[in-house]
CSV table of C-alpha atoms in Angstrom, one decimal:
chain,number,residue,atom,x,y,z
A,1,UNK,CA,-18.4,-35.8,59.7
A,2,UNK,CA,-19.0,-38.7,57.3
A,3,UNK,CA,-22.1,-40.1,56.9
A,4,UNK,CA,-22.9,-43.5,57.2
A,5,UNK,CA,-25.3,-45.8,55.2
A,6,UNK,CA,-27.5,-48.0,56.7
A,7,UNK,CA,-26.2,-51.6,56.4
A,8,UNK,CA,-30.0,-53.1,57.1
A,9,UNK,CA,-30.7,-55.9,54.5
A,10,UNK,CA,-33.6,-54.4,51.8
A,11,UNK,CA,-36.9,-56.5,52.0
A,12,UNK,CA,-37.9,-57.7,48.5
A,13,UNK,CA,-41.7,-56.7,47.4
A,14,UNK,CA,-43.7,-56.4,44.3
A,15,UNK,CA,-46.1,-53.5,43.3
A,16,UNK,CA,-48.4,-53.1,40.7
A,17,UNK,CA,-49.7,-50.2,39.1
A,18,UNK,CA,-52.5,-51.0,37.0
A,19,UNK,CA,-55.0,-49.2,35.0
A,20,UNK,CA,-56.5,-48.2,31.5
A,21,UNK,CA,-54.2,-46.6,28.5
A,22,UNK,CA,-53.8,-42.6,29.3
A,23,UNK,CA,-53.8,-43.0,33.3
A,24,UNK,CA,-51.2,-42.2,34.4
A,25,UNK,CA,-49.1,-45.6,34.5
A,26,UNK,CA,-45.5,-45.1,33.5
A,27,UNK,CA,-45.7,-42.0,34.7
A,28,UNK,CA,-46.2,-42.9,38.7
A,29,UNK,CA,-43.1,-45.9,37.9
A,30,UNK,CA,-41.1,-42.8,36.9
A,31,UNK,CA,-42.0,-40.9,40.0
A,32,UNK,CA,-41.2,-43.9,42.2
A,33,UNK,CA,-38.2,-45.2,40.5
A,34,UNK,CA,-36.4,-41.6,41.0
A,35,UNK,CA,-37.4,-41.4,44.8
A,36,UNK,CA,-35.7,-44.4,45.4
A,37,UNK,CA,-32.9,-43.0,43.2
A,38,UNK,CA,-32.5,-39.8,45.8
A,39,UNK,CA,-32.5,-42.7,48.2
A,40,UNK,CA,-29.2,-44.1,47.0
A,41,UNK,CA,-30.6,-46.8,45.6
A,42,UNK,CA,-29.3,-48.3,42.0
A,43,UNK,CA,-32.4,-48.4,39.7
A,44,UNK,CA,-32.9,-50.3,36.4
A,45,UNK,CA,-36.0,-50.1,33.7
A,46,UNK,CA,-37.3,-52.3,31.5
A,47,UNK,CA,-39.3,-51.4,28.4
A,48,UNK,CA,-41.2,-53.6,26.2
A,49,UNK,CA,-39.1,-54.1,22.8
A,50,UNK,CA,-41.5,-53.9,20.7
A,51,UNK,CA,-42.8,-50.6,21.4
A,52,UNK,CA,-40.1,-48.8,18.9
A,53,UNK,CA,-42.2,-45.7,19.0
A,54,UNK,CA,-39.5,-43.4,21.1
A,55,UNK,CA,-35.8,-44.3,21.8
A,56,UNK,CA,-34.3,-48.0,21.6
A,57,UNK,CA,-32.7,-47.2,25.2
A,58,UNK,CA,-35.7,-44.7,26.5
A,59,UNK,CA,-39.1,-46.0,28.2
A,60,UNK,CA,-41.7,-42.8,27.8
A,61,UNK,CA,-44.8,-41.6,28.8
A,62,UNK,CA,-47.5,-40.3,26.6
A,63,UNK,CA,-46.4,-36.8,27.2
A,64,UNK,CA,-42.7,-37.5,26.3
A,65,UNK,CA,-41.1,-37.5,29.8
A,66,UNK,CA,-38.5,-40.2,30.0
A,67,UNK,CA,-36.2,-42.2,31.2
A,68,UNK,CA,-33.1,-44.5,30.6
A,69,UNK,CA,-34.2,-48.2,30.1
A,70,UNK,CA,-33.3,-51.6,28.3
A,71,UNK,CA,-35.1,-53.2,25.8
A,72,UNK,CA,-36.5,-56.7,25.6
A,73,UNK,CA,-39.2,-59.0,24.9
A,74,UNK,CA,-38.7,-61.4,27.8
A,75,UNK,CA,-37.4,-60.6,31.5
A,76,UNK,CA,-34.7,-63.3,31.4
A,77,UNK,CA,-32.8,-62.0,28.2
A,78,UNK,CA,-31.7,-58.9,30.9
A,79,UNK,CA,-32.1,-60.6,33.9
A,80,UNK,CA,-28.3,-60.6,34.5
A,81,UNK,CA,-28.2,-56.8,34.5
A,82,UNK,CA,-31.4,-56.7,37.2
A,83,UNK,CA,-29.6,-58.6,39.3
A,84,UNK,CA,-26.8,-55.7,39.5
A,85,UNK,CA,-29.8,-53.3,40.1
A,86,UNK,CA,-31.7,-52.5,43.9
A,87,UNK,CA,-34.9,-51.7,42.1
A,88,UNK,CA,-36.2,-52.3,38.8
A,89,UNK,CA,-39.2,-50.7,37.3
A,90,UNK,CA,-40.7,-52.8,34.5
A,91,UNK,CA,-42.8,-50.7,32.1
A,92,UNK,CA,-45.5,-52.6,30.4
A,93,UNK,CA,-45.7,-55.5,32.1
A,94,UNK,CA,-48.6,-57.1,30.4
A,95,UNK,CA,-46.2,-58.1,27.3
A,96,UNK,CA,-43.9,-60.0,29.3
A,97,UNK,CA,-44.8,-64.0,29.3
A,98,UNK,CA,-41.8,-64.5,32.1
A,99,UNK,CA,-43.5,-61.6,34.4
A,100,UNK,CA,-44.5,-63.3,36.8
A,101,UNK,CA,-41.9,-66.1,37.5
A,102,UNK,CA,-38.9,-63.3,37.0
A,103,UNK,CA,-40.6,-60.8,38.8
A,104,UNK,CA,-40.9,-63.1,41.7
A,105,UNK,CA,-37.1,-64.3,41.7
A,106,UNK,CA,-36.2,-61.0,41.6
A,107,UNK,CA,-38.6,-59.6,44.8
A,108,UNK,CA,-37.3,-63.1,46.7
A,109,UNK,CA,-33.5,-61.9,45.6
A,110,UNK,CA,-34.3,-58.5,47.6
A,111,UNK,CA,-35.0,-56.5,44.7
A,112,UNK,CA,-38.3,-54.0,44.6
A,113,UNK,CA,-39.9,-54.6,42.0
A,114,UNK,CA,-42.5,-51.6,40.3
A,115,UNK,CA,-44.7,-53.1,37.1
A,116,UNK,CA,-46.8,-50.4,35.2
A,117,UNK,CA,-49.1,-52.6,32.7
A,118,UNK,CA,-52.8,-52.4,32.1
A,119,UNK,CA,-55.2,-54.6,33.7
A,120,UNK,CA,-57.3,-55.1,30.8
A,121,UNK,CA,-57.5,-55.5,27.1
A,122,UNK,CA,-60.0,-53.0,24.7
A,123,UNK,CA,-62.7,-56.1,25.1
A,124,UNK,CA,-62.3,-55.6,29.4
A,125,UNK,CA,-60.7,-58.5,29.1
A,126,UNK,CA,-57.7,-59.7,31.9
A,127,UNK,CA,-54.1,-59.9,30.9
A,128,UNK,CA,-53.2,-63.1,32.6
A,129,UNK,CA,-50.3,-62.6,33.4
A,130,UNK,CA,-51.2,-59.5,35.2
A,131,UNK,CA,-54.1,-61.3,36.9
A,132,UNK,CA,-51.6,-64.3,38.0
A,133,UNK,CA,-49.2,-61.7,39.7
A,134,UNK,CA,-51.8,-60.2,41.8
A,135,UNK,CA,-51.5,-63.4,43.9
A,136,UNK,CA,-47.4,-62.5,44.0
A,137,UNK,CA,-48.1,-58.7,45.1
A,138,UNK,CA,-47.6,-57.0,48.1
A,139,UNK,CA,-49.4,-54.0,46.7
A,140,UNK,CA,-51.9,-53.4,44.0
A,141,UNK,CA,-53.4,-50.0,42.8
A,142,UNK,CA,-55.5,-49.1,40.1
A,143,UNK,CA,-55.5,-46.1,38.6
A,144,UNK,CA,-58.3,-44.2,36.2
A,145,UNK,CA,-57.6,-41.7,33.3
A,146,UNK,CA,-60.2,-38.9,32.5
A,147,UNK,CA,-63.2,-39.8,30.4
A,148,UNK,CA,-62.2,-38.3,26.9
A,149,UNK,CA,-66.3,-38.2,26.3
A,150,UNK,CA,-67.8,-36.9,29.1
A,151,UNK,CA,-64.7,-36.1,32.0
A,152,UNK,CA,-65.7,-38.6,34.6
A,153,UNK,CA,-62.7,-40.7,36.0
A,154,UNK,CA,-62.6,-43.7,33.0
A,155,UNK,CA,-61.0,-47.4,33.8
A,156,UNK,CA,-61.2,-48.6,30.9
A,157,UNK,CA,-59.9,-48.3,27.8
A,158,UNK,CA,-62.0,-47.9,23.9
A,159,UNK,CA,-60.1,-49.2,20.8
A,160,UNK,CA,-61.2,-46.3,17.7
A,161,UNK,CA,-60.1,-48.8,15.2
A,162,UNK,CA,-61.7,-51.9,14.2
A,163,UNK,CA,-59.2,-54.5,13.9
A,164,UNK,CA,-58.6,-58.0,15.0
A,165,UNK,CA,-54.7,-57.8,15.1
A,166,UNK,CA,-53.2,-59.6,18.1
A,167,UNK,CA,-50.6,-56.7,18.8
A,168,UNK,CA,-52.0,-52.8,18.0
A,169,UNK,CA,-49.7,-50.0,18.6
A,170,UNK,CA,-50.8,-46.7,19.1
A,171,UNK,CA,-51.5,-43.4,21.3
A,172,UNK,CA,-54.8,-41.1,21.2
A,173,UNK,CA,-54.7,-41.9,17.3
A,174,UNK,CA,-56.1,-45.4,18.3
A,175,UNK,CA,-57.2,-46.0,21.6
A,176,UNK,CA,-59.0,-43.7,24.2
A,177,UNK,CA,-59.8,-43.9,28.1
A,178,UNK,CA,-63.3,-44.0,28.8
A,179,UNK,CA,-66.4,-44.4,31.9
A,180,UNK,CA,-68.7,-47.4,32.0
A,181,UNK,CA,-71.7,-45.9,30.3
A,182,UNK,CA,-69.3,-44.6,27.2
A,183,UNK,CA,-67.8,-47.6,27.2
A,184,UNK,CA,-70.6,-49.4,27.0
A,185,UNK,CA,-72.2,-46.9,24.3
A,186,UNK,CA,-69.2,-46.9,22.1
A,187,UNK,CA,-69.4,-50.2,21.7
A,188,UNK,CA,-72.7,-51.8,21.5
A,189,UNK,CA,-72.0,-52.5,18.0
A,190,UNK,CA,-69.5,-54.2,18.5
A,191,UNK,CA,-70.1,-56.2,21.3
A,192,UNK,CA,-73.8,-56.5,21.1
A,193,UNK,CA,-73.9,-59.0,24.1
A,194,UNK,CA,-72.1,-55.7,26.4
A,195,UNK,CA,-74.6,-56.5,29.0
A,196,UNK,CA,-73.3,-60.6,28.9
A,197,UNK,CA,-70.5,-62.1,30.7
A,198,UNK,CA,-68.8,-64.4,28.8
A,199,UNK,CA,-71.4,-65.1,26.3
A,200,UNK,CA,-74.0,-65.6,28.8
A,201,UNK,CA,-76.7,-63.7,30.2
A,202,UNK,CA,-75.5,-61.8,33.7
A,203,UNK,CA,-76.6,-63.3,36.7
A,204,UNK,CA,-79.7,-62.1,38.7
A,205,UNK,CA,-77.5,-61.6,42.4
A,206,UNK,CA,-80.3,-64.4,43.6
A,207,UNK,CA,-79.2,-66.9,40.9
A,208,UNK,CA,-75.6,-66.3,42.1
A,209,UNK,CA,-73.6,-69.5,43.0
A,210,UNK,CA,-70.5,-68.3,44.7
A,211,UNK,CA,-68.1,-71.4,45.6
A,212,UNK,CA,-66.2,-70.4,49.1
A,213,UNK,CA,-63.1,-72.7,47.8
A,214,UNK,CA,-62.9,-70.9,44.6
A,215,UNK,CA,-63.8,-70.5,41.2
A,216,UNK,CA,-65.5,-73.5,40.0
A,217,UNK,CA,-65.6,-74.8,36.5
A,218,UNK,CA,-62.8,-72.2,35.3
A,219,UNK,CA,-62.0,-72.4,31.7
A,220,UNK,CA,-58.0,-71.1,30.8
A,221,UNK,CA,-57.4,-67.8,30.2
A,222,UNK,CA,-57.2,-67.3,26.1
A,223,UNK,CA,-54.4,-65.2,24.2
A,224,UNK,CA,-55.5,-61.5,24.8
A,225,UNK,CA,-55.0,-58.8,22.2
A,226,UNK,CA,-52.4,-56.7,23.4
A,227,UNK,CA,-52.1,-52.6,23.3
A,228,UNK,CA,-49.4,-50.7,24.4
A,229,UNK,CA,-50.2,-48.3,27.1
């Protein structure tokens, strides 16, 4: 007897997975995008075009597992070929300036929508596009690599190399996960306000001043240095 497909209409949605370099990232997009392959469902990836360390038409984890994808720099220059597409599984989110608009035509088009990208720069500092799409997100998760100095679970990631360059390529030869107290260790020379928040002192919790109607006095997010994860 013939089987029959389920005609119900697919709800659109969003989901982030975020985290440090080495945790993991790409690799859970992969494992998602292929279950909703055995599902029947037509799946495209994206990859960041300016990552040209594997194959043109490949998007790859650290370990070399891989899978078909098209290159670009911006969402719209392939947005025509996601809109053929069920799900799309965009690798590297953080590079993408038109992440978050795209991302949310696409989710309100029907599409499910996976983004792997890291939450945070070498400095701890927010990607904000990633931080503006948390707001667009029906699900967030965070994952942790392995500490590569003392094996606890590390969400963050240390740049090796000292460099202001606004784009850095590289694997374990330039960046490595790492806990808070390494972190902070490894780079107390170079930060020596680590125990700051944004050039300032940290709060005693009694000198807090939280505003209930939000974030008062908030200055715009600057250009981020950007790694590839």
């Amino acid at each position: 007897m013939e089987e029959s497909r389920c005609s119900c209409k697919q709800n659109g949605c969003i989901r982030l997975i975020l985290g440090p370099m080495f945790s993991g990232k790409t690799t859970e997009m992969f494992r998602l995008c292929t279950r909703q392959k055995l599902a029947g469902k037509n799946v495209t990836i994206v990859k960041y075009a300016g990552d040209v360390r594997y194959d043109e038409n490949m998007a790859s984890t650290h370990d070399c597992k891989k899978m078909e994808a098209i290159a670009a720099k911006e969402i719209k220059e392939v947005f025509h070929d996601l809109e053929e597409a069920d799900v799309i599984g965009i690798d590297e989110g953080q590079f993408f300036p038109d992440i978050v608009e795209c991302a949310e035509q696409l989710a309100n088009l029907g599409k499910i929508v996976f983004i792997a990208g890291l939450d945070g720069d070498f400095r701890r500092e927010p990607f904000p596009c990633i931080a503006r799409l948390l707001a667009f997100a029906e699900n967030a998760y965070k994952l942790t690599a392995v500490c590569k100095r003392c094996g606890q679970a590390a969400p963050f990631t240390h740049r090796k190399i000292e460099t202001n360059q606004i784009e850095v390529i590289g694997g374990e030869e330039t960046y490595m996960a790492v806990c808070r107290d390494c972190y902070r260790d490894l780079n107390k020379t170079r930060f020596p306000n680590i125990n700051e928040a944004n050039g300032s002192p940290l709060m005693k919790t009694s000198e807090a001043r939280i505003s209930l109607s939000g974030i008062e006095n908030c200055e715009p997010l600057q250009k981020r240095p950007r790694m590839l994860a």
